[in-house]
Coordinates of N, CA, C and O in Angstrom, one line a residue:
M100 N 20.2 -4.6 11.6 CA 18.9 -4.2 11.0 C 18.4 -5.3 10.2 O 19.1 -5.9 9.4
A101 N 17.1 -5.6 10.3 CA 16.5 -6.7 9.5 C 16.3 -6.3 8.1 O 16.1 -5.1 7.8
K102 N 16.4 -7.2 7.2 CA 16.2 -7.0 5.8 C 14.7 -6.7 5.5 O 13.9 -7.4 6.0
S103 N 14.4 -5.7 4.7 CA 13.0 -5.4 4.4 C 12.5 -6.4 3.5 O 13.1 -6.9 2.6
K104 N 11.2 -6.8 3.8 CA 10.5 -7.7 2.9 C 9.6 -7.0 2.0 O 8.8 -6.1 2.5
Y105 N 9.6 -7.3 0.8 CA 8.7 -6.7 -0.1 C 8.5 -7.5 -1.4 O 9.3 -8.4 -1.7
Y106 N 7.4 -7.2 -2.1 CA 7.2 -7.8 -3.4 C 7.6 -6.7 -4.4 O 7.5 -5.6 -4.1
T107 N 7.9 -7.2 -5.6 CA 8.1 -6.2 -6.7 C 6.9 -6.4 -7.6 O 6.4 -7.6 -7.8
Y108 N 6.4 -5.3 -8.2 CA 5.2 -5.4 -9.0 C 5.5 -4.5 -10.2 O 5.9 -3.3 -10.0
T109 N 5.1 -4.9 -11.4 CA 5.1 -4.1 -12.6 C 3.7 -3.7 -12.9 O 2.8 -4.6 -13.1
T110 N 3.4 -2.4 -13.0 CA 2.1 -2.0 -13.1 C 1.5 -2.3 -14.5 O 2.2 -2.5 -15.5
R111 N 0.2 -2.4 -14.5 CA -0.6 -2.5 -15.7 C -1.3 -1.2 -15.9 O -1.6 -0.5 -14.9
E112 N -1.6 -0.8 -17.1 CA -2.2 0.4 -17.4 C -3.5 0.5 -16.6 O -4.3 -0.4 -16.6
G113 N -3.7 1.6 -15.9 CA -4.9 1.8 -15.1 C -4.8 1.5 -13.6 O -5.7 1.7 -12.8
D114 N -3.7 0.9 -13.2 CA -3.5 0.6 -11.8 C -3.4 1.9 -11.0 O -3.0 2.9 -11.5
T115 N -3.9 1.8 -9.7 CA -3.8 3.0 -8.8 C -3.2 2.4 -7.5 O -3.3 1.2 -7.2
F116 N -2.8 3.3 -6.6 CA -2.3 2.9 -5.3 C -3.3 2.2 -4.5 O -3.1 1.2 -3.9
D117 N -4.5 2.7 -4.5 CA -5.6 2.1 -3.7 C -6.0 0.7 -4.3 O -6.3 -0.2 -3.5
L118 N -6.0 0.6 -5.6 CA -6.2 -0.7 -6.2 C -5.2 -1.8 -5.8 O -5.5 -2.9 -5.4
L119 N -3.9 -1.3 -5.8 CA -2.8 -2.2 -5.4 C -2.9 -2.6 -3.9 O -2.7 -3.7 -3.5
S120 N -3.3 -1.6 -3.1 CA -3.5 -1.8 -1.7 C -4.6 -2.9 -1.5 O -4.5 -3.8 -0.6
L121 N -5.7 -2.7 -2.2 CA -6.8 -3.7 -2.1 C -6.3 -5.1 -2.5 O -6.6 -6.1 -1.8
R122 N -5.5 -5.2 -3.5 CA -5.1 -6.4 -4.1 C -4.1 -7.1 -3.1 O -4.2 -8.3 -2.8
Y123 N -3.2 -6.4 -2.5 CA -2.1 -7.0 -1.7 C -2.5 -7.0 -0.2 O -2.0 -7.9 0.5
Y124 N -3.3 -6.1 0.3 CA -3.6 -6.0 1.7 C -5.1 -6.2 2.1 O -5.4 -6.1 3.2
D125 N -5.9 -6.4 1.0 CA -7.4 -6.5 1.2 C -7.9 -5.2 1.9 O -8.9 -5.3 2.6
E126 N -7.3 -4.1 1.7 CA -7.8 -2.9 2.4 C -7.2 -1.7 1.6 O -6.0 -1.5 1.6
E127 N -8.1 -0.9 1.0 CA -7.7 0.3 0.3 C -7.0 1.4 1.1 O -6.1 2.1 0.7
K128 N -7.4 1.4 2.4 CA -6.9 2.5 3.3 C -5.4 2.3 3.6 O -4.8 3.2 4.1
L129 N -4.8 1.2 3.2 CA -3.3 1.0 3.5 C -2.4 1.4 2.3 O -1.3 1.1 2.3
A130 N -3.0 2.1 1.4 CA -2.2 2.5 0.2 C -1.0 3.4 0.6 O 0.0 3.4 -0.1
N131 N -1.0 4.0 1.7 CA 0.1 4.9 2.2 C 1.4 4.0 2.3 O 2.5 4.6 2.1
Y132 N 1.3 2.8 2.7 CA 2.5 1.9 2.7 C 3.2 1.8 1.4 O 4.4 1.9 1.3
I133 N 2.4 1.7 0.3 CA 2.9 1.5 -1.0 C 3.5 2.9 -1.5 O 4.5 2.9 -2.1
I134 N 2.7 3.9 -1.2 CA 3.2 5.3 -1.6 C 4.5 5.6 -1.0 O 5.4 6.1 -1.6
E135 N 4.6 5.4 0.3 CA 5.9 5.7 1.1 C 7.0 4.9 0.5 O 8.2 5.3 0.6
A136 N 6.8 3.6 0.1 CA 7.9 2.8 -0.4 C 8.3 3.2 -1.9 O 9.3 2.8 -2.3
N137 N 7.5 4.0 -2.5 CA 7.7 4.5 -3.9 C 7.6 6.0 -4.0 O 6.7 6.5 -4.8
P138 N 8.4 6.7 -3.3 CA 8.2 8.2 -3.3 C 8.3 8.9 -4.7 O 7.7 9.9 -4.9
D139 N 9.1 8.3 -5.6 CA 9.2 8.9 -6.9 C 7.9 8.9 -7.7 O 7.7 9.6 -8.7
Y140 N 6.9 8.1 -7.2 CA 5.6 8.0 -7.9 C 4.5 8.5 -7.1 O 3.3 8.3 -7.4
A141 N 4.8 9.1 -6.0 CA 3.7 9.6 -5.0 C 2.7 10.5 -5.7 O 1.5 10.5 -5.2
D142 N 3.0 11.2 -6.7 CA 2.1 12.1 -7.3 C 1.3 11.5 -8.5 O 0.4 12.1 -9.1
V143 N 1.5 10.2 -8.7 CA 0.8 9.5 -9.8 C -0.6 9.1 -9.3 O -0.7 8.5 -8.3
V144 N -1.6 9.4 -10.1 CA -3.0 9.0 -9.8 C -3.3 7.7 -10.4 O -3.8 6.7 -9.8
V145 N -3.0 7.6 -11.8 CA -3.3 6.4 -12.5 C -2.0 6.0 -13.3 O -1.5 6.8 -14.0
F146 N -1.6 4.8 -13.1 CA -0.3 4.3 -13.7 C -0.5 3.9 -15.1 O -1.5 3.4 -15.5
E147 N 0.6 4.1 -15.9 CA 0.8 3.5 -17.2 C 1.3 2.1 -16.9 O 1.8 1.8 -15.8
G148 N 1.3 1.3 -17.9 CA 1.9 -0.1 -17.7 C 3.4 0.0 -17.7 O 4.0 0.9 -18.3
G149 N 4.0 -1.0 -17.0 CA 5.5 -1.1 -17.1 C 6.3 -0.4 -16.0 O 7.5 -0.4 -16.0
V150 N 5.6 0.2 -15.0 CA 6.3 0.9 -13.9 C 6.6 -0.2 -12.8 O 5.7 -0.8 -12.4
K151 N 7.9 -0.2 -12.4 CA 8.2 -1.2 -11.4 C 8.1 -0.5 -10.0 O 8.6 0.5 -9.7
L152 N 7.3 -1.2 -9.1 CA 7.0 -0.7 -7.8 C 7.4 -1.7 -6.8 O 7.5 -2.9 -7.0
I153 N 7.7 -1.2 -5.5 CA 7.9 -2.1 -4.4 C 6.7 -2.1 -3.5 O 6.1 -1.0 -3.2
I154 N 6.2 -3.3 -3.2 CA 5.0 -3.5 -2.4 C 5.5 -4.0 -1.0 O 5.9 -5.2 -1.0
P155 N 5.6 -3.2 0.0 CA 6.0 -3.7 1.3 C 5.1 -4.9 1.9 O 3.9 -4.8 1.7
I156 N 5.8 -5.8 2.5 CA 5.0 -6.9 3.2 C 4.8 -6.4 4.6 O 5.8 -6.1 5.3
I157 N 3.6 -6.2 5.0 CA 3.3 -5.7 6.4 C 2.6 -6.8 7.2 O 1.7 -7.4 6.7
D158 N 3.1 -7.0 8.4 CA 2.5 -8.0 9.2 C 1.3 -7.5 9.9 O 0.2 -8.1 9.8
E159 N 1.4 -6.5 10.6 CA 0.2 -5.9 11.3 C 0.2 -4.4 11.0 O 1.0 -3.6 11.6
P160 N -0.6 -4.0 10.1 CA -0.7 -2.6 9.7 C -1.2 -1.7 10.8 O -2.1 -2.1 11.6
E161 N -0.7 -0.5 10.9 CA -1.2 0.5 11.8 C -2.4 1.2 11.1 O -2.2 1.8 10.1
T162 N -3.5 1.1 11.7 CA -4.7 1.8 11.2 C -5.2 2.8 12.2 O -5.0 2.6 13.4
T163 N -5.9 3.7 11.7 CA -6.5 4.8 12.6 C -7.8 4.2 13.2 O -8.6 3.8 12.5
E164 N -7.8 4.3 14.5 CA -9.0 3.8 15.2 C -10.1 4.9 15.0 O -9.8 6.1 15.2
T165 N -11.3 4.5 14.7 CA -12.4 5.4 14.6 C -13.4 5.3 15.8 O -14.3 6.1 15.9
K166 N -13.1 4.4 16.7 CA -14.0 4.2 17.9 C -13.6 5.3 18.9 O -12.4 5.7 19.0
A167 N -14.5 5.6 19.8 CA -14.2 6.5 20.9 C -13.3 5.9 21.8 O -13.3 4.6 22.0
P168 N -12.4 6.6 22.5 CA -11.4 6.0 23.3 C -11.9 5.1 24.4 O -11.4 4.1 24.7
W169 N -13.1 5.4 24.9 CA -13.7 4.5 26.0 C -14.3 3.2 25.4 O -14.7 2.4 26.2
R170 N -14.4 3.1 24.1 CA -14.9 1.9 23.5 C -13.8 1.0 22.9 O -14.1 -0.1 22.4
R171 N -12.6 1.4 23.0 CA -11.4 0.7 22.5 C -11.1 -0.5 23.4 O -11.2 -0.5 24.6

């Protein structure tokens, strides 16, 4: 099994999962990767400062296609 690659991040007051996703992945929609890596904080909307999180490094994220199947 390959070793997981990730960054560690210590939150600043006011951080949110979508803000971290935008910062690390340039896409807010990928926040689910960060939430899944940090299940103890899945219910947090806005973080206080000082929370240590794992930010997975993703090579090719799986995104939901919004195009019709015949246009893919």
